[in-house]
Amino acid sequence: MAEKFDNDSGVVTEQKPKEKLEPKLKRPRMYRVLLHNDDYTTREFVVDVLCGVFHHSESKAMEIMLHVHYTGVGVAGVFTREVAETKIAIVEKLAEEREYPLRLTMEPDENPDE
Ligand code: TYC
């Protein structure tokens, strides 16, 4: 939109807003990593994973684990696609090594640019 612009000469001219030359950097699409409840994985293992892989504090990890335990599902964290996929693969391997059926999935998070 053109704006009236009063310069020092006292002449009122019209000046278009300058177009930005630099390309707009879009924020990457983000993904929620979901943790699903089961009857066999220990609470301690889930808390360890939430601390060690998702970098939550002990108390936040406990809160998330209990939320999943009582409601069936919860968010372990929100990441770019590659980071989410890598964290899921790391946890799946740790769970497999202990023969736990722990299940993680990912889903797109709300994107503020869209
Ligand atoms: N329900 C499990 C138990 O009682 C604990 C658990 C919590 C398992 C969260 C998985 O994602 C999970 N031992």
CSV table of N, CA and C and ligand atoms in Angstrom, one decimal:
chain,number,residue,atom,x,y,z
A,1,MET,N,0.8,-1.2,0.0
A,1,MET,CA,0.0,0.0,0.0
A,1,MET,C,0.9,1.2,0.0
A,2,ALA,N,0.5,2.3,-0.8
A,2,ALA,CA,1.3,3.5,-0.9
A,2,ALA,C,1.0,4.4,0.3
A,3,GLU,N,2.0,5.0,0.9
A,3,GLU,CA,1.8,5.9,2.1
A,3,GLU,C,2.1,7.3,1.7
A,4,LYS,N,1.4,8.3,2.2
A,4,LYS,CA,1.7,9.7,2.1
A,4,LYS,C,3.0,9.9,2.8
A,5,PHE,N,3.9,10.6,2.2
A,5,PHE,CA,5.2,10.9,2.9
A,5,PHE,C,5.6,12.3,2.8
A,6,ASP,N,5.7,13.0,3.9
A,6,ASP,CA,6.0,14.4,3.9
A,6,ASP,C,7.5,14.6,4.1
A,7,ASN,N,8.2,15.0,3.0
A,7,ASN,CA,9.6,15.2,3.2
A,7,ASN,C,10.0,16.6,3.6
A,8,ASP,N,11.2,16.9,3.8
A,8,ASP,CA,11.7,18.2,4.3
A,8,ASP,C,11.3,19.4,3.5
A,9,SER,N,11.1,19.2,2.2
A,9,SER,CA,10.7,20.3,1.3
A,9,SER,C,9.3,20.7,1.5
A,10,GLY,N,8.6,19.9,2.3
A,10,GLY,CA,7.2,20.3,2.5
A,10,GLY,C,6.3,19.7,1.5
A,11,VAL,N,6.9,19.1,0.5
A,11,VAL,CA,6.0,18.5,-0.6
A,11,VAL,C,5.6,17.1,-0.2
A,12,VAL,N,4.3,16.9,-0.3
A,12,VAL,CA,3.8,15.6,0.1
A,12,VAL,C,3.9,14.7,-1.1
A,13,THR,N,4.6,13.6,-1.0
A,13,THR,CA,4.8,12.7,-2.2
A,13,THR,C,4.3,11.3,-1.7
A,14,GLU,N,4.2,10.5,-2.7
A,14,GLU,CA,3.8,9.1,-2.3
A,14,GLU,C,5.0,8.2,-2.4
A,15,GLN,N,5.2,7.3,-1.4
A,15,GLN,CA,6.3,6.4,-1.5
A,15,GLN,C,5.8,5.0,-1.2
A,16,LYS,N,6.2,4.1,-2.1
A,16,LYS,CA,5.8,2.7,-1.8
A,16,LYS,C,6.8,2.1,-0.8
A,17,PRO,N,6.3,1.2,0.1
A,17,PRO,CA,7.2,0.6,1.0
A,17,PRO,C,8.2,-0.2,0.2
A,18,LYS,N,9.5,-0.2,0.7
A,18,LYS,CA,10.6,-0.9,0.0
A,18,LYS,C,10.3,-2.4,0.1
A,19,GLU,N,10.5,-3.1,-1.1
A,19,GLU,CA,10.4,-4.5,-1.0
A,19,GLU,C,11.7,-5.1,-0.4
A,20,LYS,N,11.5,-6.1,0.4
A,20,LYS,CA,12.7,-6.8,1.0
A,20,LYS,C,13.4,-7.5,-0.1
A,21,LEU,N,14.7,-7.3,-0.1
A,21,LEU,CA,15.5,-8.0,-1.1
A,21,LEU,C,15.9,-9.4,-0.7
A,22,GLU,N,16.1,-9.6,0.6
A,22,GLU,CA,16.6,-10.9,1.1
A,22,GLU,C,15.4,-11.9,1.0
A,23,PRO,N,15.7,-13.2,0.6
A,23,PRO,CA,14.6,-14.1,0.6
A,23,PRO,C,14.1,-14.4,2.0
A,24,LYS,N,12.8,-14.6,2.0
A,24,LYS,CA,12.2,-15.0,3.4
A,24,LYS,C,12.6,-16.4,3.8
A,25,LEU,N,13.1,-16.5,5.0
A,25,LEU,CA,13.4,-17.8,5.5
A,25,LEU,C,12.2,-18.4,6.2
A,26,LYS,N,11.8,-19.5,5.7
A,26,LYS,CA,10.6,-20.2,6.3
A,26,LYS,C,11.1,-21.0,7.5
A,27,ARG,N,10.3,-21.0,8.5
A,27,ARG,CA,10.6,-21.9,9.6
A,27,ARG,C,10.3,-23.3,9.1
A,28,PRO,N,11.1,-24.3,9.6
A,28,PRO,CA,10.8,-25.7,9.1
A,28,PRO,C,9.6,-26.3,9.7
A,29,ARG,N,8.9,-27.1,9.0
A,29,ARG,CA,7.8,-27.9,9.6
A,29,ARG,C,8.2,-28.7,10.8
A,30,MET,N,7.4,-28.6,11.8
A,30,MET,CA,7.8,-29.3,13.1
A,30,MET,C,6.9,-30.5,13.3
A,31,TYR,N,7.4,-31.5,14.0
A,31,TYR,CA,6.7,-32.7,14.3
A,31,TYR,C,6.7,-33.1,15.8
A,32,ARG,N,5.5,-33.5,16.2
A,32,ARG,CA,5.4,-33.9,17.6
A,32,ARG,C,5.8,-35.4,17.7
A,33,VAL,N,6.7,-35.8,18.6
A,33,VAL,CA,7.0,-37.2,18.9
A,33,VAL,C,6.0,-37.6,20.0
A,34,LEU,N,5.2,-38.6,19.7
A,34,LEU,CA,4.3,-39.2,20.6
A,34,LEU,C,4.7,-40.5,21.3
A,35,LEU,N,4.5,-40.6,22.5
A,35,LEU,CA,4.9,-41.7,23.3
A,35,LEU,C,3.6,-42.5,23.7
A,36,HIS,N,3.5,-43.8,23.4
A,36,HIS,CA,2.3,-44.5,23.7
A,36,HIS,C,2.5,-45.5,24.9
A,37,ASN,N,1.4,-45.6,25.6
A,37,ASN,CA,1.5,-46.5,26.8
A,37,ASN,C,1.4,-48.0,26.4
A,38,ASP,N,2.0,-48.8,27.2
A,38,ASP,CA,1.9,-50.3,27.1
A,38,ASP,C,2.0,-50.8,28.6
A,39,ASP,N,1.7,-52.1,28.7
A,39,ASP,CA,1.7,-52.7,30.0
A,39,ASP,C,3.0,-53.3,30.5
A,40,TYR,N,4.0,-53.3,29.6
A,40,TYR,CA,5.3,-54.0,29.9
A,40,TYR,C,6.5,-53.1,30.1
A,41,THR,N,6.6,-52.0,29.4
A,41,THR,CA,7.8,-51.2,29.5
A,41,THR,C,7.7,-50.6,31.0
A,42,THR,N,8.9,-50.6,31.6
A,42,THR,CA,8.9,-50.1,33.0
A,42,THR,C,8.8,-48.5,33.0
A,43,ARG,N,8.3,-48.0,34.1
A,43,ARG,CA,8.2,-46.6,34.3
A,43,ARG,C,9.6,-46.0,34.3
A,44,GLU,N,10.5,-46.7,34.9
A,44,GLU,CA,11.9,-46.2,35.0
A,44,GLU,C,12.5,-46.0,33.6
A,45,PHE,N,12.3,-47.0,32.8
A,45,PHE,CA,12.9,-47.0,31.4
A,45,PHE,C,12.3,-45.7,30.7
A,46,VAL,N,11.0,-45.5,30.8
A,46,VAL,CA,10.4,-44.4,30.1
A,46,VAL,C,11.0,-43.1,30.6
A,47,VAL,N,11.1,-42.9,31.9
A,47,VAL,CA,11.7,-41.7,32.5
A,47,VAL,C,13.1,-41.5,32.0
A,48,ASP,N,13.9,-42.6,32.0
A,48,ASP,CA,15.3,-42.6,31.6
A,48,ASP,C,15.4,-42.1,30.1
A,49,VAL,N,14.5,-42.6,29.3
A,49,VAL,CA,14.5,-42.2,27.8
A,49,VAL,C,14.1,-40.7,27.7
A,50,LEU,N,13.1,-40.3,28.5
A,50,LEU,CA,12.7,-38.9,28.4
A,50,LEU,C,13.8,-37.9,28.9
A,51,CYS,N,14.6,-38.4,29.9
A,51,CYS,CA,15.7,-37.5,30.3
A,51,CYS,C,16.9,-37.6,29.3
A,52,GLY,N,17.2,-38.8,29.0
A,52,GLY,CA,18.5,-39.1,28.2
A,52,GLY,C,18.4,-38.7,26.7
A,53,VAL,N,17.2,-38.9,26.1
A,53,VAL,CA,17.1,-38.7,24.7
A,53,VAL,C,16.3,-37.4,24.4
A,54,PHE,N,15.3,-37.1,25.2
A,54,PHE,CA,14.5,-35.9,25.0
A,54,PHE,C,14.9,-34.7,25.9
A,55,HIS,N,15.9,-35.0,26.7
A,55,HIS,CA,16.5,-33.9,27.6
A,55,HIS,C,15.5,-33.2,28.5
A,56,HIS,N,14.6,-33.9,29.0
A,56,HIS,CA,13.7,-33.4,30.0
A,56,HIS,C,14.4,-33.5,31.4
A,57,SER,N,14.0,-32.7,32.3
A,57,SER,CA,14.4,-32.8,33.7
A,57,SER,C,13.7,-34.1,34.3
A,58,GLU,N,14.2,-34.6,35.4
A,58,GLU,CA,13.7,-35.8,36.0
A,58,GLU,C,12.2,-35.6,36.4
A,59,SER,N,11.8,-34.4,36.9
A,59,SER,CA,10.4,-34.1,37.3
A,59,SER,C,9.5,-34.0,36.1
A,60,LYS,N,10.0,-33.3,35.0
A,60,LYS,CA,9.2,-33.2,33.8
A,60,LYS,C,9.0,-34.6,33.1
A,61,ALA,N,10.1,-35.4,33.1
A,61,ALA,CA,10.0,-36.7,32.6
A,61,ALA,C,9.0,-37.6,33.3
A,62,MET,N,9.0,-37.5,34.6
A,62,MET,CA,8.0,-38.2,35.4
A,62,MET,C,6.6,-37.8,35.1
A,63,GLU,N,6.4,-36.5,35.0
A,63,GLU,CA,5.1,-35.9,34.6
A,63,GLU,C,4.6,-36.4,33.3
A,64,ILE,N,5.5,-36.4,32.3
A,64,ILE,CA,5.1,-36.9,30.9
A,64,ILE,C,4.8,-38.4,31.0
A,65,MET,N,5.7,-39.2,31.7
A,65,MET,CA,5.5,-40.7,31.7
A,65,MET,C,4.1,-41.0,32.4
A,66,LEU,N,3.8,-40.3,33.5
A,66,LEU,CA,2.5,-40.5,34.2
A,66,LEU,C,1.3,-40.1,33.3
A,67,HIS,N,1.5,-39.0,32.6
A,67,HIS,CA,0.4,-38.6,31.7
A,67,HIS,C,0.2,-39.7,30.6
A,68,VAL,N,1.2,-40.3,30.1
A,68,VAL,CA,1.1,-41.4,29.1
A,68,VAL,C,0.5,-42.6,29.8
A,69,HIS,N,1.0,-42.9,30.9
A,69,HIS,CA,0.5,-44.1,31.7
A,69,HIS,C,-1.0,-44.0,31.9
A,70,TYR,N,-1.5,-42.8,32.3
A,70,TYR,CA,-2.9,-42.7,32.6
A,70,TYR,C,-3.8,-42.4,31.5
A,71,THR,N,-3.3,-41.7,30.4
A,71,THR,CA,-4.2,-41.3,29.3
A,71,THR,C,-3.9,-42.1,28.0
A,72,GLY,N,-2.8,-42.8,27.9
A,72,GLY,CA,-2.5,-43.6,26.8
A,72,GLY,C,-1.5,-43.1,25.8
A,73,VAL,N,-1.4,-41.7,25.8
A,73,VAL,CA,-0.5,-41.1,24.8
A,73,VAL,C,0.0,-39.7,25.4
A,74,GLY,N,1.2,-39.3,25.0
A,74,GLY,CA,1.7,-38.0,25.4
A,74,GLY,C,2.8,-37.5,24.5
A,75,VAL,N,3.1,-36.2,24.5
A,75,VAL,CA,4.1,-35.7,23.7
A,75,VAL,C,5.5,-35.7,24.4
A,76,ALA,N,6.5,-36.4,23.7
A,76,ALA,CA,7.8,-36.4,24.3
A,76,ALA,C,8.6,-35.2,23.9
A,77,GLY,N,8.2,-34.6,22.8
A,77,GLY,CA,8.9,-33.3,22.3
A,77,GLY,C,8.5,-33.0,20.9
A,78,VAL,N,8.9,-31.8,20.4
A,78,VAL,CA,8.6,-31.3,19.1
A,78,VAL,C,9.9,-30.9,18.4
A,79,PHE,N,10.1,-31.5,17.2
A,79,PHE,CA,11.4,-31.4,16.5
A,79,PHE,C,11.1,-31.3,15.0
A,80,THR,N,12.2,-31.0,14.3
A,80,THR,CA,12.2,-31.1,12.8
A,80,THR,C,12.1,-32.5,12.5
A,81,ARG,N,11.7,-32.8,11.2
A,81,ARG,CA,11.4,-34.2,10.8
A,81,ARG,C,12.7,-35.1,11.1
A,82,GLU,N,13.8,-34.7,10.7
A,82,GLU,CA,15.0,-35.5,10.8
A,82,GLU,C,15.3,-35.8,12.3
A,83,VAL,N,15.2,-34.8,13.1
A,83,VAL,CA,15.6,-35.0,14.5
A,83,VAL,C,14.5,-35.9,15.2
A,84,ALA,N,13.2,-35.7,14.8
A,84,ALA,CA,12.2,-36.5,15.4
A,84,ALA,C,12.4,-38.0,15.0
A,85,GLU,N,12.7,-38.2,13.7
A,85,GLU,CA,13.0,-39.6,13.2
A,85,GLU,C,14.2,-40.2,13.9
A,86,THR,N,15.2,-39.4,14.1
A,86,THR,CA,16.4,-40.0,14.7
A,86,THR,C,16.1,-40.4,16.2
A,87,LYS,N,15.4,-39.5,16.9
A,87,LYS,CA,15.1,-39.8,18.3
A,87,LYS,C,14.3,-41.0,18.4
A,88,ILE,N,13.3,-41.2,17.5
A,88,ILE,CA,12.4,-42.4,17.6
A,88,ILE,C,13.3,-43.6,17.3
A,89,ALA,N,14.2,-43.5,16.3
A,89,ALA,CA,15.0,-44.7,16.0
A,89,ALA,C,15.9,-45.1,17.2
A,90,ILE,N,16.5,-44.1,17.9
A,90,ILE,CA,17.3,-44.3,19.0
A,90,ILE,C,16.5,-45.0,20.1
A,91,VAL,N,15.3,-44.5,20.4
A,91,VAL,CA,14.5,-45.1,21.5
A,91,VAL,C,14.0,-46.5,21.2
A,92,GLU,N,13.6,-46.7,19.9
A,92,GLU,CA,13.2,-48.0,19.5
A,92,GLU,C,14.3,-49.0,19.7
A,93,LYS,N,15.5,-48.6,19.3
A,93,LYS,CA,16.7,-49.6,19.5
A,93,LYS,C,16.9,-49.9,21.0
A,94,LEU,N,16.9,-48.9,21.8
A,94,LEU,CA,17.1,-49.1,23.3
A,94,LEU,C,16.0,-50.0,23.8
A,95,ALA,N,14.7,-49.8,23.4
A,95,ALA,CA,13.6,-50.6,23.9
A,95,ALA,C,13.7,-52.0,23.4
A,96,GLU,N,14.1,-52.2,22.1
A,96,GLU,CA,14.3,-53.5,21.5
A,96,GLU,C,15.3,-54.3,22.3
A,97,GLU,N,16.4,-53.6,22.6
A,97,GLU,CA,17.5,-54.3,23.4
A,97,GLU,C,17.0,-54.9,24.7
A,98,ARG,N,16.0,-54.2,25.3
A,98,ARG,CA,15.4,-54.7,26.5
A,98,ARG,C,14.1,-55.5,26.4
A,99,GLU,N,13.8,-55.7,25.1
A,99,GLU,CA,12.6,-56.4,24.7
A,99,GLU,C,11.3,-55.8,25.3
A,100,TYR,N,11.3,-54.4,25.3
A,100,TYR,CA,10.1,-53.7,25.7
A,100,TYR,C,9.3,-53.3,24.4
A,101,PRO,N,8.0,-53.3,24.5
A,101,PRO,CA,7.2,-53.0,23.3
A,101,PRO,C,6.9,-51.5,23.1
A,102,LEU,N,7.7,-50.7,23.8
A,102,LEU,CA,7.5,-49.2,23.7
A,102,LEU,C,7.3,-48.7,22.3
A,103,ARG,N,6.2,-47.9,22.1
A,103,ARG,CA,5.9,-47.5,20.7
A,103,ARG,C,5.9,-45.9,20.7
A,104,LEU,N,6.6,-45.4,19.7
A,104,LEU,CA,6.6,-43.9,19.5
A,104,LEU,C,6.1,-43.7,18.0
A,105,THR,N,5.4,-42.6,17.9
A,105,THR,CA,5.0,-42.1,16.5
A,105,THR,C,5.3,-40.6,16.4
A,106,MET,N,5.2,-40.1,15.2
A,106,MET,CA,5.3,-38.7,15.0
A,106,MET,C,4.1,-38.1,14.1
A,107,GLU,N,3.8,-36.9,14.4
A,107,GLU,CA,2.7,-36.2,13.6
A,107,GLU,C,3.1,-34.8,13.5
A,108,PRO,N,2.6,-34.1,12.3
A,108,PRO,CA,2.9,-32.7,12.1
A,108,PRO,C,2.4,-31.9,13.3
A,109,ASP,N,3.1,-30.9,13.7
A,109,ASP,CA,2.7,-29.9,14.7
A,109,ASP,C,2.0,-28.8,13.9
A,110,GLU,N,1.3,-27.9,14.7
A,110,GLU,CA,0.7,-26.8,14.0
A,110,GLU,C,1.8,-25.9,13.5
A,111,ASN,N,1.7,-25.4,12.3
A,111,ASN,CA,2.7,-24.5,11.7
A,111,ASN,C,2.2,-23.0,11.8
A,112,PRO,N,2.9,-22.1,12.5
A,112,PRO,CA,2.5,-20.8,12.6
A,112,PRO,C,2.5,-20.0,11.3
A,113,ASP,N,3.3,-20.5,10.3
A,113,ASP,CA,3.4,-19.8,9.0
A,113,ASP,C,2.2,-20.1,8.1
A,114,GLU,N,1.4,-21.1,8.4
A,114,GLU,CA,0.4,-21.5,7.5
A,114,GLU,C,-1.0,-21.1,7.9
B,1,TYC,N1,2.3,-48.4,31.8
B,1,TYC,C1,3.7,-48.8,32.1
B,1,TYC,C2,3.8,-49.5,33.4
B,1,TYC,O1,2.8,-49.4,34.2
B,1,TYC,C3,4.5,-47.5,32.1
B,1,TYC,C4,4.6,-46.8,30.8
B,1,TYC,C5,4.5,-45.4,30.7
B,1,TYC,C6,4.9,-47.5,29.6
B,1,TYC,C7,4.6,-44.7,29.5
B,1,TYC,C8,5.0,-46.9,28.4
B,1,TYC,O2,5.0,-44.8,27.2
B,1,TYC,C9,4.8,-45.5,28.4
B,1,TYC,N2,4.9,-50.1,33.7
